mmCIF file of C-alpha atoms and ligand atoms in Angstrom:
data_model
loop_
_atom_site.group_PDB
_atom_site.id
_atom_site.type_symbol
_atom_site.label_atom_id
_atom_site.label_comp_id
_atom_site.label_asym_id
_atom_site.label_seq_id
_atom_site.Cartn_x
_atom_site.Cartn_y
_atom_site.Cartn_z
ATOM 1 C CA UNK A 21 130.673 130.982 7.121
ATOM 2 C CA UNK A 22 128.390 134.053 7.418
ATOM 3 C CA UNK A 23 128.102 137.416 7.338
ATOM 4 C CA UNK A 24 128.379 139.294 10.806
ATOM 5 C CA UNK A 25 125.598 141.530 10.105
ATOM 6 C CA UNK A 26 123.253 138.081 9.601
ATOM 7 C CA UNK A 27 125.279 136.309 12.864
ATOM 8 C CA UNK A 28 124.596 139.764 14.621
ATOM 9 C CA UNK A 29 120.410 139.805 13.407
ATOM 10 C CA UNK A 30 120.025 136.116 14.960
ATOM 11 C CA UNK A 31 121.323 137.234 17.956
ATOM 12 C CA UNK A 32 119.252 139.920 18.363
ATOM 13 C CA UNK A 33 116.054 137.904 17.350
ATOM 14 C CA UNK A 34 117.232 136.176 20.888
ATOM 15 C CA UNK A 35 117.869 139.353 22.909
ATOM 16 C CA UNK A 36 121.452 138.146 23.109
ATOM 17 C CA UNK A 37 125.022 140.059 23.149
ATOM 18 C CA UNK A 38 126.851 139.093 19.865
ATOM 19 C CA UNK A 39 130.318 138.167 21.550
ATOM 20 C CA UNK A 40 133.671 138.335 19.485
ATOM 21 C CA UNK A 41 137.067 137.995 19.896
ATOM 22 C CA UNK A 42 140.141 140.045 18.481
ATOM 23 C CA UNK A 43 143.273 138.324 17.225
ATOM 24 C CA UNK A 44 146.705 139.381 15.914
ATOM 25 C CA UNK A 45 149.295 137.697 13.921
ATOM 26 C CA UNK A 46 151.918 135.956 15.578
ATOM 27 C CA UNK A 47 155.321 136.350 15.495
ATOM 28 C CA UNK A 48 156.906 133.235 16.159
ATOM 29 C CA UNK A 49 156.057 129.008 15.302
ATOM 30 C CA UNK A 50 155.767 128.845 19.329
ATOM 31 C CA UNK A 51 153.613 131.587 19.525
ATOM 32 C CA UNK A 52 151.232 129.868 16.520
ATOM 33 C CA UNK A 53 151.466 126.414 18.506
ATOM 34 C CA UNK A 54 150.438 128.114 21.608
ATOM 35 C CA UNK A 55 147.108 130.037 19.497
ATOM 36 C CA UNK A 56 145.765 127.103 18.077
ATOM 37 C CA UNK A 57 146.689 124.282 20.382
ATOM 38 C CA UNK A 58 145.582 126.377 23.563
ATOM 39 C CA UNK A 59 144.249 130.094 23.561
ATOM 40 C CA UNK A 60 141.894 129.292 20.958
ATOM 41 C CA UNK A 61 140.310 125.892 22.016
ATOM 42 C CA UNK A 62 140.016 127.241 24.976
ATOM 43 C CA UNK A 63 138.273 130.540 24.701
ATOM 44 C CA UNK A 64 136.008 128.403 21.870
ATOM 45 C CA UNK A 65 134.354 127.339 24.864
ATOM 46 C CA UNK A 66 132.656 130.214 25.662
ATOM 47 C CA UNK A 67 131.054 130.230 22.280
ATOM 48 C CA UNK A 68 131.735 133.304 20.969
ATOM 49 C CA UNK A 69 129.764 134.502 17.837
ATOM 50 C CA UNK A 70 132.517 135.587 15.687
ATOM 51 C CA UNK A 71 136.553 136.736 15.339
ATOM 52 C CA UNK A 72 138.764 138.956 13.777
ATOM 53 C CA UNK A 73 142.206 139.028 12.702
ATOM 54 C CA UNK A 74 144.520 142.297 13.129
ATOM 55 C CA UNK A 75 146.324 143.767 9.826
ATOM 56 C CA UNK A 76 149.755 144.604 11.101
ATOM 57 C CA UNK A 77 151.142 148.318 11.072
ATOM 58 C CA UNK A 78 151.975 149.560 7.614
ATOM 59 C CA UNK A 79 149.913 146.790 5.912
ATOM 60 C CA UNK A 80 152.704 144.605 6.840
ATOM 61 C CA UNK A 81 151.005 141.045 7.763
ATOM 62 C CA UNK A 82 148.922 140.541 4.210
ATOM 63 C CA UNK A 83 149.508 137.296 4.281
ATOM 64 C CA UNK A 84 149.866 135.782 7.881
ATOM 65 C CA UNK A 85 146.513 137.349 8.453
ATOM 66 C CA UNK A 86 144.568 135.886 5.682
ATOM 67 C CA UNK A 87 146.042 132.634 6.071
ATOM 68 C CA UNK A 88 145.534 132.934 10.174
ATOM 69 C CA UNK A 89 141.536 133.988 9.515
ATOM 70 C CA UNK A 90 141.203 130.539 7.176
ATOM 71 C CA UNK A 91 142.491 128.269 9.457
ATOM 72 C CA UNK A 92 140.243 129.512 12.276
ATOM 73 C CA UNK A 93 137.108 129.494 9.798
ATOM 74 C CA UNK A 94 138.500 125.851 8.376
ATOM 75 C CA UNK A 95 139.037 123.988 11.481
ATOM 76 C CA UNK A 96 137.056 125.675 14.355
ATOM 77 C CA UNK A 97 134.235 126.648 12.605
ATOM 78 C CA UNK A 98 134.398 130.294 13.561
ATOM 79 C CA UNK A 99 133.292 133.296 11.403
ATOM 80 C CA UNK A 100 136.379 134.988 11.266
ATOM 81 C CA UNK A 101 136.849 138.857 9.802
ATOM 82 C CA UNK A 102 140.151 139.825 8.055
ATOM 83 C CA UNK A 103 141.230 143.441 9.133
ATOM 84 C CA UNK A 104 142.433 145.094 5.882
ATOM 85 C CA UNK A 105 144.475 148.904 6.142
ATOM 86 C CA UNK A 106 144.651 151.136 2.973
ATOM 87 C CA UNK A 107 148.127 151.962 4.025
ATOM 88 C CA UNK A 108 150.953 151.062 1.197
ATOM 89 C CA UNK A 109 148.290 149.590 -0.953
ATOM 90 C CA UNK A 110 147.390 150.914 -4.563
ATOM 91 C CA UNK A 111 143.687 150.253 -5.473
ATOM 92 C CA UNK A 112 145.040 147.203 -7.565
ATOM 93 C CA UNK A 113 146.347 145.637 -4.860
ATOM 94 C CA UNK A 114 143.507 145.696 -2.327
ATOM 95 C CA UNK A 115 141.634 144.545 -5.701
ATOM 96 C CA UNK A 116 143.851 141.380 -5.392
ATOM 97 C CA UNK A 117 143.989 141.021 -1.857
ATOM 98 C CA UNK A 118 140.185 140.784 -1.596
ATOM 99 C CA UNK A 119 140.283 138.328 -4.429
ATOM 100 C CA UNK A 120 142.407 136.348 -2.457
ATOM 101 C CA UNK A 121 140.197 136.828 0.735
ATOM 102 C CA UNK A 122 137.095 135.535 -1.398
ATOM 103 C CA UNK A 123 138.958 132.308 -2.704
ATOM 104 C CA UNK A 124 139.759 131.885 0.896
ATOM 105 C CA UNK A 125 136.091 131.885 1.951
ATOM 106 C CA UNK A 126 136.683 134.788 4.111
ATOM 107 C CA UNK A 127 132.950 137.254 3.971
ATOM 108 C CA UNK A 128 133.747 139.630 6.347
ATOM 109 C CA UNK A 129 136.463 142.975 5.940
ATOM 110 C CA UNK A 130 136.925 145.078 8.860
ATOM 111 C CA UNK A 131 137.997 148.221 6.750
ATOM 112 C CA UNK A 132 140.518 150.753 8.024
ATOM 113 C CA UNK A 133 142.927 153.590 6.578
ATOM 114 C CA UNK A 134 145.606 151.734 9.140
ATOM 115 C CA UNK A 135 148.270 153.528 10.692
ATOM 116 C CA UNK A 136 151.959 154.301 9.717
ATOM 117 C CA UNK A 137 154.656 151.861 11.437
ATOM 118 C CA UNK A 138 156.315 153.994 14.217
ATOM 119 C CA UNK A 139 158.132 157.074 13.228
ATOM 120 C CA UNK A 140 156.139 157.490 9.640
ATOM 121 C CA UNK A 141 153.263 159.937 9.190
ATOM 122 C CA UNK A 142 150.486 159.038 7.383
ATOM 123 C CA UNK A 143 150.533 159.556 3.813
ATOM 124 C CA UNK A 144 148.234 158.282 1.532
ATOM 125 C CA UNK A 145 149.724 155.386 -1.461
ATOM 126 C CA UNK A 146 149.572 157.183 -5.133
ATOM 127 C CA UNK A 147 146.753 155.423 -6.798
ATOM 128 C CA UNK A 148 145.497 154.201 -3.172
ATOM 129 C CA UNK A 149 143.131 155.474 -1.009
ATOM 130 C CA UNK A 150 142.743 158.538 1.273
ATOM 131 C CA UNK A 151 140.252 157.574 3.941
ATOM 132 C CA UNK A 152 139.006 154.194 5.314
ATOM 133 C CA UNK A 153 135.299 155.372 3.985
ATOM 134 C CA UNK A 154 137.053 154.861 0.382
ATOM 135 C CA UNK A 155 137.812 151.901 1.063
ATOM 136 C CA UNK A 156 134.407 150.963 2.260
ATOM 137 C CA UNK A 157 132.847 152.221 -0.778
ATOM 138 C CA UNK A 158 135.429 149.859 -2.917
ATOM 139 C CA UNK A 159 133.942 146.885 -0.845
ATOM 140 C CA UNK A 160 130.287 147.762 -1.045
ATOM 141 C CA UNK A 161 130.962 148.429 -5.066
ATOM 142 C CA UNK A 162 132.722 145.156 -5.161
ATOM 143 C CA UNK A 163 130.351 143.158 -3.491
ATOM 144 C CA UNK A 164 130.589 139.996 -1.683
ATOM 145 C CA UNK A 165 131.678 141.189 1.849
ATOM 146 C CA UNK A 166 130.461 142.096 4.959
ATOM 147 C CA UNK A 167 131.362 145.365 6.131
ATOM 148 C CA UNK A 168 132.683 146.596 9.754
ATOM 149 C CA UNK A 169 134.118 149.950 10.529
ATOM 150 C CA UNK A 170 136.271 151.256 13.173
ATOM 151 C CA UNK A 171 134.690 153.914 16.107
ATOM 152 C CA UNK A 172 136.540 156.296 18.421
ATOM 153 C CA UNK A 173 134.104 156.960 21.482
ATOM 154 C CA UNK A 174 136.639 159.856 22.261
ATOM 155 C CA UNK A 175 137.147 161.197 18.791
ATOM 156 C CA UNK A 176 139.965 160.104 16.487
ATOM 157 C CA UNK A 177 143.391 161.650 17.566
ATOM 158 C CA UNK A 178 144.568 162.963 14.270
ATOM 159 C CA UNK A 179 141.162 165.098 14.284
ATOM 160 C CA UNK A 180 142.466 168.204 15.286
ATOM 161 C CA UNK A 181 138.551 169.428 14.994
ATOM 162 C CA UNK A 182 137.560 167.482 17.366
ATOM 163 C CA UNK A 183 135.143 163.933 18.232
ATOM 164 C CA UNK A 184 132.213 165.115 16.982
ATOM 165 C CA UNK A 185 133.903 166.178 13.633
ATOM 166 C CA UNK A 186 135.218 162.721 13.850
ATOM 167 C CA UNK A 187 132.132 161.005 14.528
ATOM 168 C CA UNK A 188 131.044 162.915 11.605
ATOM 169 C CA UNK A 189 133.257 160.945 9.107
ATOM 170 C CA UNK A 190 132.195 157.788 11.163
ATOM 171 C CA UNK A 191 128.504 158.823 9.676
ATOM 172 C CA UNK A 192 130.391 158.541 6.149
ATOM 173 C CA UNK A 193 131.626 155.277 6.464
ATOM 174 C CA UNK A 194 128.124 153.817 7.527
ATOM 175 C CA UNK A 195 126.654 156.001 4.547
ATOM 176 C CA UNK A 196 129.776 154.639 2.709
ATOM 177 C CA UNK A 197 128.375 151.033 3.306
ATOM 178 C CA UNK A 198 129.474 149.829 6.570
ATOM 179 C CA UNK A 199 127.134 146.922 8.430
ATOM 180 C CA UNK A 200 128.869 147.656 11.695
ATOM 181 C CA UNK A 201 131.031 149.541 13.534
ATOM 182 C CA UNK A 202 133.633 148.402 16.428
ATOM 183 C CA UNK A 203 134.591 150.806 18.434
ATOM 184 C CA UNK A 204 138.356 151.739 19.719
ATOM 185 C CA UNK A 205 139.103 150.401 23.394
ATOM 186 C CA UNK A 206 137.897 153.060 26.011
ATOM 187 C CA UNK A 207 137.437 153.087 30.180
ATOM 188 C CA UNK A 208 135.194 155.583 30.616
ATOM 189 C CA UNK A 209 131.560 154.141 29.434
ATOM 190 C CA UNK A 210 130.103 157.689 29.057
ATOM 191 C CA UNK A 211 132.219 157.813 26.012
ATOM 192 C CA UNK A 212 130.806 155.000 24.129
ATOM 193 C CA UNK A 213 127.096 156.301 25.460
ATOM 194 C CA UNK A 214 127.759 159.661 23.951
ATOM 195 C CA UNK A 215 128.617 158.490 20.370
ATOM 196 C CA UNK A 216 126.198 155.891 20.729
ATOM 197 C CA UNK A 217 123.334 158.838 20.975
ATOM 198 C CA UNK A 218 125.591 160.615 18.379
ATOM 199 C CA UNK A 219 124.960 158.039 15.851
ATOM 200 C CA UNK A 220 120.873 157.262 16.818
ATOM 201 C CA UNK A 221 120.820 161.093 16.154
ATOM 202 C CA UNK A 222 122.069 161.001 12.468
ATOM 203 C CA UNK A 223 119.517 158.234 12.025
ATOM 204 C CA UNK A 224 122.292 155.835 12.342
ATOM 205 C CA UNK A 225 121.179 152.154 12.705
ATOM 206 C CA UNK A 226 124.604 150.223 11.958
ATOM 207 C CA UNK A 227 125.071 148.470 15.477
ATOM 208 C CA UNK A 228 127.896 150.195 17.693
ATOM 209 C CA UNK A 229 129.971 147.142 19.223
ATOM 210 C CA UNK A 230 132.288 148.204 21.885
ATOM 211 C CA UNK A 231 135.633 147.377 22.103
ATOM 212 C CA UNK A 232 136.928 145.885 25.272
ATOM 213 C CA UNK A 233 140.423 145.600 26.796
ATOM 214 C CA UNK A 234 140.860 143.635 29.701
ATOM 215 C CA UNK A 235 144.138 145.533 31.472
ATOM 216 C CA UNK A 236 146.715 142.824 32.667
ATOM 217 C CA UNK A 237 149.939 145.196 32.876
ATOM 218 C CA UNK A 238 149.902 148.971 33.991
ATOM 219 C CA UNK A 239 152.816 149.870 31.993
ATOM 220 C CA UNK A 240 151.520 148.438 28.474
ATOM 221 C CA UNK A 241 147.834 149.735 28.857
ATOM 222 C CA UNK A 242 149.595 153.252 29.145
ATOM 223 C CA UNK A 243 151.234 153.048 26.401
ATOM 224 C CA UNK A 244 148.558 151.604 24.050
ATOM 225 C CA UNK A 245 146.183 154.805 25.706
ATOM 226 C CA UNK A 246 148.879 157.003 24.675
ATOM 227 C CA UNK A 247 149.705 155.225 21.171
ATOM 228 C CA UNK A 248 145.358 155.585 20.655
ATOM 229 C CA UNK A 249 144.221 158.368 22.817
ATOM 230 C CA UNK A 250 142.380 156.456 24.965
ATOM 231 C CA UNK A 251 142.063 158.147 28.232
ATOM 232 C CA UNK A 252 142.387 156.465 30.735
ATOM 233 C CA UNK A 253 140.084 157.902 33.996
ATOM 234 C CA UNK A 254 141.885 159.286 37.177
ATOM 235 C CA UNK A 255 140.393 156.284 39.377
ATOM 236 C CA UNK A 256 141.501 153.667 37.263
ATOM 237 C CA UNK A 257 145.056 155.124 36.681
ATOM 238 C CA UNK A 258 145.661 155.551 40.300
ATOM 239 C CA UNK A 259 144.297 152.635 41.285
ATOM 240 C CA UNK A 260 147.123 150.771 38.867
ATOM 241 C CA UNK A 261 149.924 152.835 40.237
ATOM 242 C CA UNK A 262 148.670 151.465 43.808
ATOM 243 C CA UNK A 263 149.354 147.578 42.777
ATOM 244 C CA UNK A 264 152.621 148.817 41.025
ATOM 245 C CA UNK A 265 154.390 145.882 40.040
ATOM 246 C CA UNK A 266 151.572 143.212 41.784
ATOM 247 C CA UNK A 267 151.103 141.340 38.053
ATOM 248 C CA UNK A 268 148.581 138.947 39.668
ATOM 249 C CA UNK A 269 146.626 142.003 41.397
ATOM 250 C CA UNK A 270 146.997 143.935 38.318
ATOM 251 C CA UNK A 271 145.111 141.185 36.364
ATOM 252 C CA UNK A 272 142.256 141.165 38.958
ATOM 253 C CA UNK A 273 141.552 144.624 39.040
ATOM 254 C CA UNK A 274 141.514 144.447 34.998
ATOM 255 C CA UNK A 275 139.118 141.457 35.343
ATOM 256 C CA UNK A 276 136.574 143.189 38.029
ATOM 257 C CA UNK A 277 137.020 146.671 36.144
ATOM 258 C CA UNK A 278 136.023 145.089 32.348
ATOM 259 C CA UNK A 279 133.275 143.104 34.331
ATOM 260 C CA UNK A 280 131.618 146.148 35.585
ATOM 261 C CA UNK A 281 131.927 148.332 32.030
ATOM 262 C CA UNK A 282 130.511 145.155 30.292
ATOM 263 C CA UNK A 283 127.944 144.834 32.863
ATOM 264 C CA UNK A 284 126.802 148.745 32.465
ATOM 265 C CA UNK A 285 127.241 148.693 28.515
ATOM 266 C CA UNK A 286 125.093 145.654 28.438
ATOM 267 C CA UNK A 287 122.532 146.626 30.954
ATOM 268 C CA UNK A 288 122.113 149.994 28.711
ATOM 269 C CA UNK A 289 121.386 148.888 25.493
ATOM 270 C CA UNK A 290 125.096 148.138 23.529
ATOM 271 C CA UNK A 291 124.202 145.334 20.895
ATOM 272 C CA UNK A 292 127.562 142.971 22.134
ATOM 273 C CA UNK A 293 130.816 143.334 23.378
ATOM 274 C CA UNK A 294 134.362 142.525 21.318
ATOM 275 C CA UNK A 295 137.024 141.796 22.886
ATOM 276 C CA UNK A 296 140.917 142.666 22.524
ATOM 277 C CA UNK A 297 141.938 139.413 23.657
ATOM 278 C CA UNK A 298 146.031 140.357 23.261
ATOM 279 C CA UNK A 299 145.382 136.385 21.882
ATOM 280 C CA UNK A 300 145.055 135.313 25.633
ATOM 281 C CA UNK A 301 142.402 133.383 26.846
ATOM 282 C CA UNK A 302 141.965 133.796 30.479
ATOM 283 C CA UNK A 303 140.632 137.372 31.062
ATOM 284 C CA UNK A 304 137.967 136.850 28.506
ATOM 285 C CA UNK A 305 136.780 134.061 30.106
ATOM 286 C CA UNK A 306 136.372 135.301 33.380
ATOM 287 C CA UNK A 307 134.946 138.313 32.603
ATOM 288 C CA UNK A 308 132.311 136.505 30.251
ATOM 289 C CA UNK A 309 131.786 133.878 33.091
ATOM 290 C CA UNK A 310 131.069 137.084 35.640
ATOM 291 C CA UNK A 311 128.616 137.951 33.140
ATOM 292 C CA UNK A 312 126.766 134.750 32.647
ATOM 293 C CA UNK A 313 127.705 134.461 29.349
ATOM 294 C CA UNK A 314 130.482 131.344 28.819
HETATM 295 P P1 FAD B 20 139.482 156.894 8.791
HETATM 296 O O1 FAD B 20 138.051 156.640 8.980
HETATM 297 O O2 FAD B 20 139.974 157.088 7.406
HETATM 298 O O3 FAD B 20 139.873 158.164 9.667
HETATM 299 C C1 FAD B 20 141.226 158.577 9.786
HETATM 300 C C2 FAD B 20 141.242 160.070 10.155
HETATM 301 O O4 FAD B 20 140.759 160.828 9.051
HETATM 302 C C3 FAD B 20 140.332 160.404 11.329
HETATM 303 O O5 FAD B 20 140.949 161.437 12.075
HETATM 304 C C4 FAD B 20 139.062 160.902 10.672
HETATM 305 O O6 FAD B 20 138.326 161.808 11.492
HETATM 306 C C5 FAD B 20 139.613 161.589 9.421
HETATM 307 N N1 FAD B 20 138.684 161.533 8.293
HETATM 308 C C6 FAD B 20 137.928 160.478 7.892
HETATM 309 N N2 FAD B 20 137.210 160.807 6.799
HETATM 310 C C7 FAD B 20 137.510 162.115 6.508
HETATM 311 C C8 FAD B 20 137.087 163.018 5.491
HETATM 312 N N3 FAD B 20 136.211 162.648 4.558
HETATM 313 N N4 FAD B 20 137.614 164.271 5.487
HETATM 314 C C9 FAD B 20 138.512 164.662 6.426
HETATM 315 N N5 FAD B 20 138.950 163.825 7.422
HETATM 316 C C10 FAD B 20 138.452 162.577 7.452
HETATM 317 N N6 FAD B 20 145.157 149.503 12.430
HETATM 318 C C11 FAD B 20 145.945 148.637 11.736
HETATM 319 O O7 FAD B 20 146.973 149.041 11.178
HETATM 320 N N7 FAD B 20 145.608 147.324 11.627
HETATM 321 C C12 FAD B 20 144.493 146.815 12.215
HETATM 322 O O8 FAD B 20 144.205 145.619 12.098
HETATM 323 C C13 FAD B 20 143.658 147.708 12.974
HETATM 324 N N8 FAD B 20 142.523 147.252 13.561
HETATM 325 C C14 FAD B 20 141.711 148.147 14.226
HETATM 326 C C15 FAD B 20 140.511 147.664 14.790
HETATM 327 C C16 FAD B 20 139.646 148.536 15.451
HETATM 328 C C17 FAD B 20 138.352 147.995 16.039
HETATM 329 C C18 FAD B 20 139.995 149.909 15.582
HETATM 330 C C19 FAD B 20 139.098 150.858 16.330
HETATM 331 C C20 FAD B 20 141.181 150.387 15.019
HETATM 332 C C21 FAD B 20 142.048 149.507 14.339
HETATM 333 N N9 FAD B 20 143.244 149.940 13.748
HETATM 334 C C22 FAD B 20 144.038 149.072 13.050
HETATM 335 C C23 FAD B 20 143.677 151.340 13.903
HETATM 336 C C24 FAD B 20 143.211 152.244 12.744
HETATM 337 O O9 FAD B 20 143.756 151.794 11.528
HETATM 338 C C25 FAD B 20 143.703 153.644 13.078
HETATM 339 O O10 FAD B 20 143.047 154.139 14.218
HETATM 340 C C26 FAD B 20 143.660 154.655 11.944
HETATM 341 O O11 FAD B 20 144.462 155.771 12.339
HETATM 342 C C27 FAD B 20 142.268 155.168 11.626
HETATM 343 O O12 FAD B 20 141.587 154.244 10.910
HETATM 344 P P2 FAD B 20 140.093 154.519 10.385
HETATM 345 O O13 FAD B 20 139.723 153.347 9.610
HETATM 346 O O14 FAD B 20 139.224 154.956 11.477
HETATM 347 O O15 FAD B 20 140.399 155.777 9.417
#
């Protein structure tokens, strides 16, 4: 396996997108069978250059998602990044669960503070860490890993001072030692742009991957966009509450809607695209064959 910053420099070299694909644990044996016996095989096809697996809320999936990131890595092939929260973790035992990553072969840490499971506030572990570029810095200090970071094109929503203070601390975690950053799922394109010239500003040279959602049910993207502060723009909300309950119209409109950001983000310079894949396969694929690029 490789680091993503090395994957990401090859494809480059080619004037191609580096393509990846976001995970989450499971919850049940079905929904495992149904991962590796179908979603995965099939969006494998499209060749994507890398994937990640989500750390659940609360740091509660240590486990499930270093074991999850192996078996991808062991028996597709795949790069795979571990997501790892400060949240509920003492220095000691991110110390551990990094050793574990490593004897796991896993290179790659997408480093986060994490967020508290619903109806907790934040609060930072005694003998943890405050902030996600802490956390960073343990990594780079450590050795051994590749480094991502998460981006909020629209400015974090627990900054109260706003996205540019936000994008700010971003600046941190790159200084911290961050290869890359992945941004937070937005709709409106002028977001990512504006951080994008943010960062290229500061001197930033980290590449700035945006993260892409493909909408297949009004009623969950609002939530998530609520949950993340994720606008979502007038158009595209309407245009939802027109198709109401129409699932399979729904999906379309999320496919031909991703298309066209992708297209734009592409056509203007972002370095790739990753994808929230909700650990379905068809979306991606579509959108990635609308692109030419599967
Ligand atoms: P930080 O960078 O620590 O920022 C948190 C807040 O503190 C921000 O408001 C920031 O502006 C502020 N801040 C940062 N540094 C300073 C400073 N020095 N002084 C003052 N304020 C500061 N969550 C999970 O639980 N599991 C996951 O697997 C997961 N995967 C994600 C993947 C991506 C691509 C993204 C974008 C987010 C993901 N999240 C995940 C959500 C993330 O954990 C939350 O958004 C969290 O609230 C912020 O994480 P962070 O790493 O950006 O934190």
């Amino acid at each position: 396996m490789r680091y993503i910053r090395d994957i990401h420099a090859d494809k480059q070299a080619t004037g191609q997108p580096t393509i990846s694909f976001e995970f989450f644990p499971f919850k049940t044996p079905q929904g495992e069978a149904t991962f590796f016996g179908k979603t995965l095989p099939a969006l494998m096809t499209a060749k994507p250059d890398y994937a990640s697996v989500t750390y659940g809320a609360g740091g509660s999936t240590r486990e499930k998602t270093l074991e999850i990131v192996e078996r991808i890595q062991n028996d597709f092939g795949l790069t795979t990044m571990a997501h790892l929260t400060c949240i509920k973790h003492t220095r000691a035992e991110i110390g551990g669960i990094l050793d574990e990553a490593a004897n796991r072969g896993i290179q790659n840490i997408l480093a986060l503070r994490g967020d508290p499971p619903p109806g907790e506030n934040w609060a930072q572990t005694e003998g943890g860490f405050e902030y996600a570029s802490e956390l960073i810095a343990f990594l780079r200090e450590r050795g051994g890993f590749g480094i991502g970071a998460a981006g909020f094109p629209e400015g974090h929503i627990d900054c109260a001072e706003g996205r540019e203070t936000d994008w700010r601390h971003l600046v941190g975690k790159i200084n911290s030692g961050a290869d890359f950053v992945i941004t937070q799922m937005f709709f409106d394109n002028t977001d990512y742009f504006r951080l994008a010239d943010f960062l290229k500003g500061q001197g930033v040279a980290a590449p700035l991957f945006p993260g892409i959602i493909p909408v297949a049910n009004a009623g969950q993207i609002k939530k998530f966009s609520a949950m993340c502060g994720a606008k979502l723009p007038e158009s595209f909300a309407s245009r939802l509450d027109e198709l109401g309950d129409d699932a399979e119209a729904v999906r379309e409109y999320g496919i031909e809607y991703a298309t066209a950001q992708c297209r734009e983000l592409l056509d203007r310079g972002a370095p790739g695209l990753h994808f929230y894949t909700l650990n379905k396969s068809k979306a991606v694929l579509q959108i990635l064959g609308n692109l030419g690029l599967a």
